[in-house]
Coordinates of C-alpha atoms in Angstrom, one line a residue:
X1 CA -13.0 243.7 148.3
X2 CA -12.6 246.9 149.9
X3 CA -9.5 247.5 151.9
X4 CA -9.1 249.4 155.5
X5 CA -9.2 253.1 153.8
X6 CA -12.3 252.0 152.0
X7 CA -11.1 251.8 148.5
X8 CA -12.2 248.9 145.9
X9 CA -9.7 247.2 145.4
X10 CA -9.4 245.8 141.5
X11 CA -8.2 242.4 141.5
X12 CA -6.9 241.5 137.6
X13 CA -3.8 240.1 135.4
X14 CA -5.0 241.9 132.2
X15 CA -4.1 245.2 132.2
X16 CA -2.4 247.7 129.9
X17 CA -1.1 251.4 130.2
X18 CA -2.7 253.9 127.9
X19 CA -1.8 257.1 127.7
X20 CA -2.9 258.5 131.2
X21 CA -5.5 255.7 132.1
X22 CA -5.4 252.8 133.2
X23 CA -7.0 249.9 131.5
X24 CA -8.4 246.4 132.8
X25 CA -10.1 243.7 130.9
X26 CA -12.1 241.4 132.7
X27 CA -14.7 239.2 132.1
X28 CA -18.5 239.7 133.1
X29 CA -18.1 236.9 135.4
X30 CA -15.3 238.2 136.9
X31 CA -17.0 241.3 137.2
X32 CA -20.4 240.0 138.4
X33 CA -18.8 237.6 140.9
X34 CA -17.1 240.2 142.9
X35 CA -19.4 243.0 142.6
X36 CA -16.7 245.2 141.0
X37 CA -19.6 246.3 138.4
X38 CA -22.4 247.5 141.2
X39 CA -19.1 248.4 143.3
X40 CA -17.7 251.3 140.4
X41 CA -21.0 252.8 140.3
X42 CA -21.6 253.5 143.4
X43 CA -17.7 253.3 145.0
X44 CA -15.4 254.9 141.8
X45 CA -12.2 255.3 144.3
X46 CA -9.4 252.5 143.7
X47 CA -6.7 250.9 144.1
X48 CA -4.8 248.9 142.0
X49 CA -1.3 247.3 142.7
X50 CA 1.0 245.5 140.0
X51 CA 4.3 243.5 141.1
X52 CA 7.1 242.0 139.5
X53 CA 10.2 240.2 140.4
X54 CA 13.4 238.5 139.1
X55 CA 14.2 235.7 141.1
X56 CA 18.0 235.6 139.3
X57 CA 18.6 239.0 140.5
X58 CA 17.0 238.6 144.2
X59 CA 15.0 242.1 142.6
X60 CA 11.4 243.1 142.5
X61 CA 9.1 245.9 142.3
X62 CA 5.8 246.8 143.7
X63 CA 3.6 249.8 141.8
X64 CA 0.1 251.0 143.6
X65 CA -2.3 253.2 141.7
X66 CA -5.0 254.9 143.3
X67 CA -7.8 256.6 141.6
X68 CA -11.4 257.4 139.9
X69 CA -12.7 253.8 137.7
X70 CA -15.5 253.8 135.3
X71 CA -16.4 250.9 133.3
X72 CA -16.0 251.6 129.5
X73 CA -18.9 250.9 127.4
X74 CA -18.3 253.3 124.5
X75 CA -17.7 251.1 121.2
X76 CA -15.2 253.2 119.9
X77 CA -13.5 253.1 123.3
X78 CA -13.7 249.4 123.3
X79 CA -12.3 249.2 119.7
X80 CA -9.2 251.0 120.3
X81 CA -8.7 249.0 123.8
X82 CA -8.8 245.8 121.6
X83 CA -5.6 246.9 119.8
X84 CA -3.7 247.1 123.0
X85 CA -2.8 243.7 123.0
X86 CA -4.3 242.4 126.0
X87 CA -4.3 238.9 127.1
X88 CA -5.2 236.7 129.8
X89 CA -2.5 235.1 132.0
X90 CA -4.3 232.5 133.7
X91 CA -6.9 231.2 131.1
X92 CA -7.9 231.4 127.4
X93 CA -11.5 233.3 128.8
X94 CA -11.9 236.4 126.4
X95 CA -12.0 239.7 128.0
X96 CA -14.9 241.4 126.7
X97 CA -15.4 244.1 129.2
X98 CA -12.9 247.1 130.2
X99 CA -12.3 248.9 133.5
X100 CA -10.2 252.3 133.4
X101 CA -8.7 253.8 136.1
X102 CA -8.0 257.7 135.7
X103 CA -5.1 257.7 138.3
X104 CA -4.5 260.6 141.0
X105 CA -1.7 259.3 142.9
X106 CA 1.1 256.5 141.8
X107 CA 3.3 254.9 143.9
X108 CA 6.0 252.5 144.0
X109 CA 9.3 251.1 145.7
X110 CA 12.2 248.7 144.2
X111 CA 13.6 245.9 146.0
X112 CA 17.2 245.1 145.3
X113 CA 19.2 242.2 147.0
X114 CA 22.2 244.5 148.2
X115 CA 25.0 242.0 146.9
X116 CA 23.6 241.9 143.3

């Protein structure tokens, strides 16, 4: 789905931090079905957004990356992003194929419930 300042915007749950990189597993299908594979190739600039919450503390968080995604296809990439410990949220689908996002700008606020 691109967004109003024409980036790509990379839906996923399975993600890991990896040095300086980014790094999403998906599925083909996933991939396929929203045309994030043809989309890389031809659109590299994205976004990504990650939030979080406590609902005890009335806090959250909201992190947006922005940056240059390739697909990895490298087997000794792949290897060493097997070892990161990735797993999916939502299903027991096996991610077999990796998006990384080289970031170039990171932003990110914290919301805090004032009494807490």
């Amino acid at each position: 789905m691109k967004s109003s300042c024409m980036l790509l915007m990379v839906l996923a749950l399975s993600f890991a931090s990896a040095q300086d990189t980014l790094e999403i597993a998906q599925t083909l299908r996933d991939l396929s079905n929203t045309g994030v594979l043809m989309d890389i190739s031809a659109h590299p600039d994205v976004a990504f957004e990650v939030d979080g919450f406590d609902v005890d503390r009335r806090a959250g968080w909201s992190v947006v990356i922005r940056g240059k995604a390739t697909t990895v296809e490298e087997p000794m990439q792949l290897a060493r992003l097997d070892t990161l410990g990735v797993s999916p949220w939502a299903d027991l689908a096996e991610r077999t194929h990796w998006v990384r996002i080289r970031p170039n700008s990171v932003t990110g606020r914290q919301i805090v419930h004032p009494t807490r």
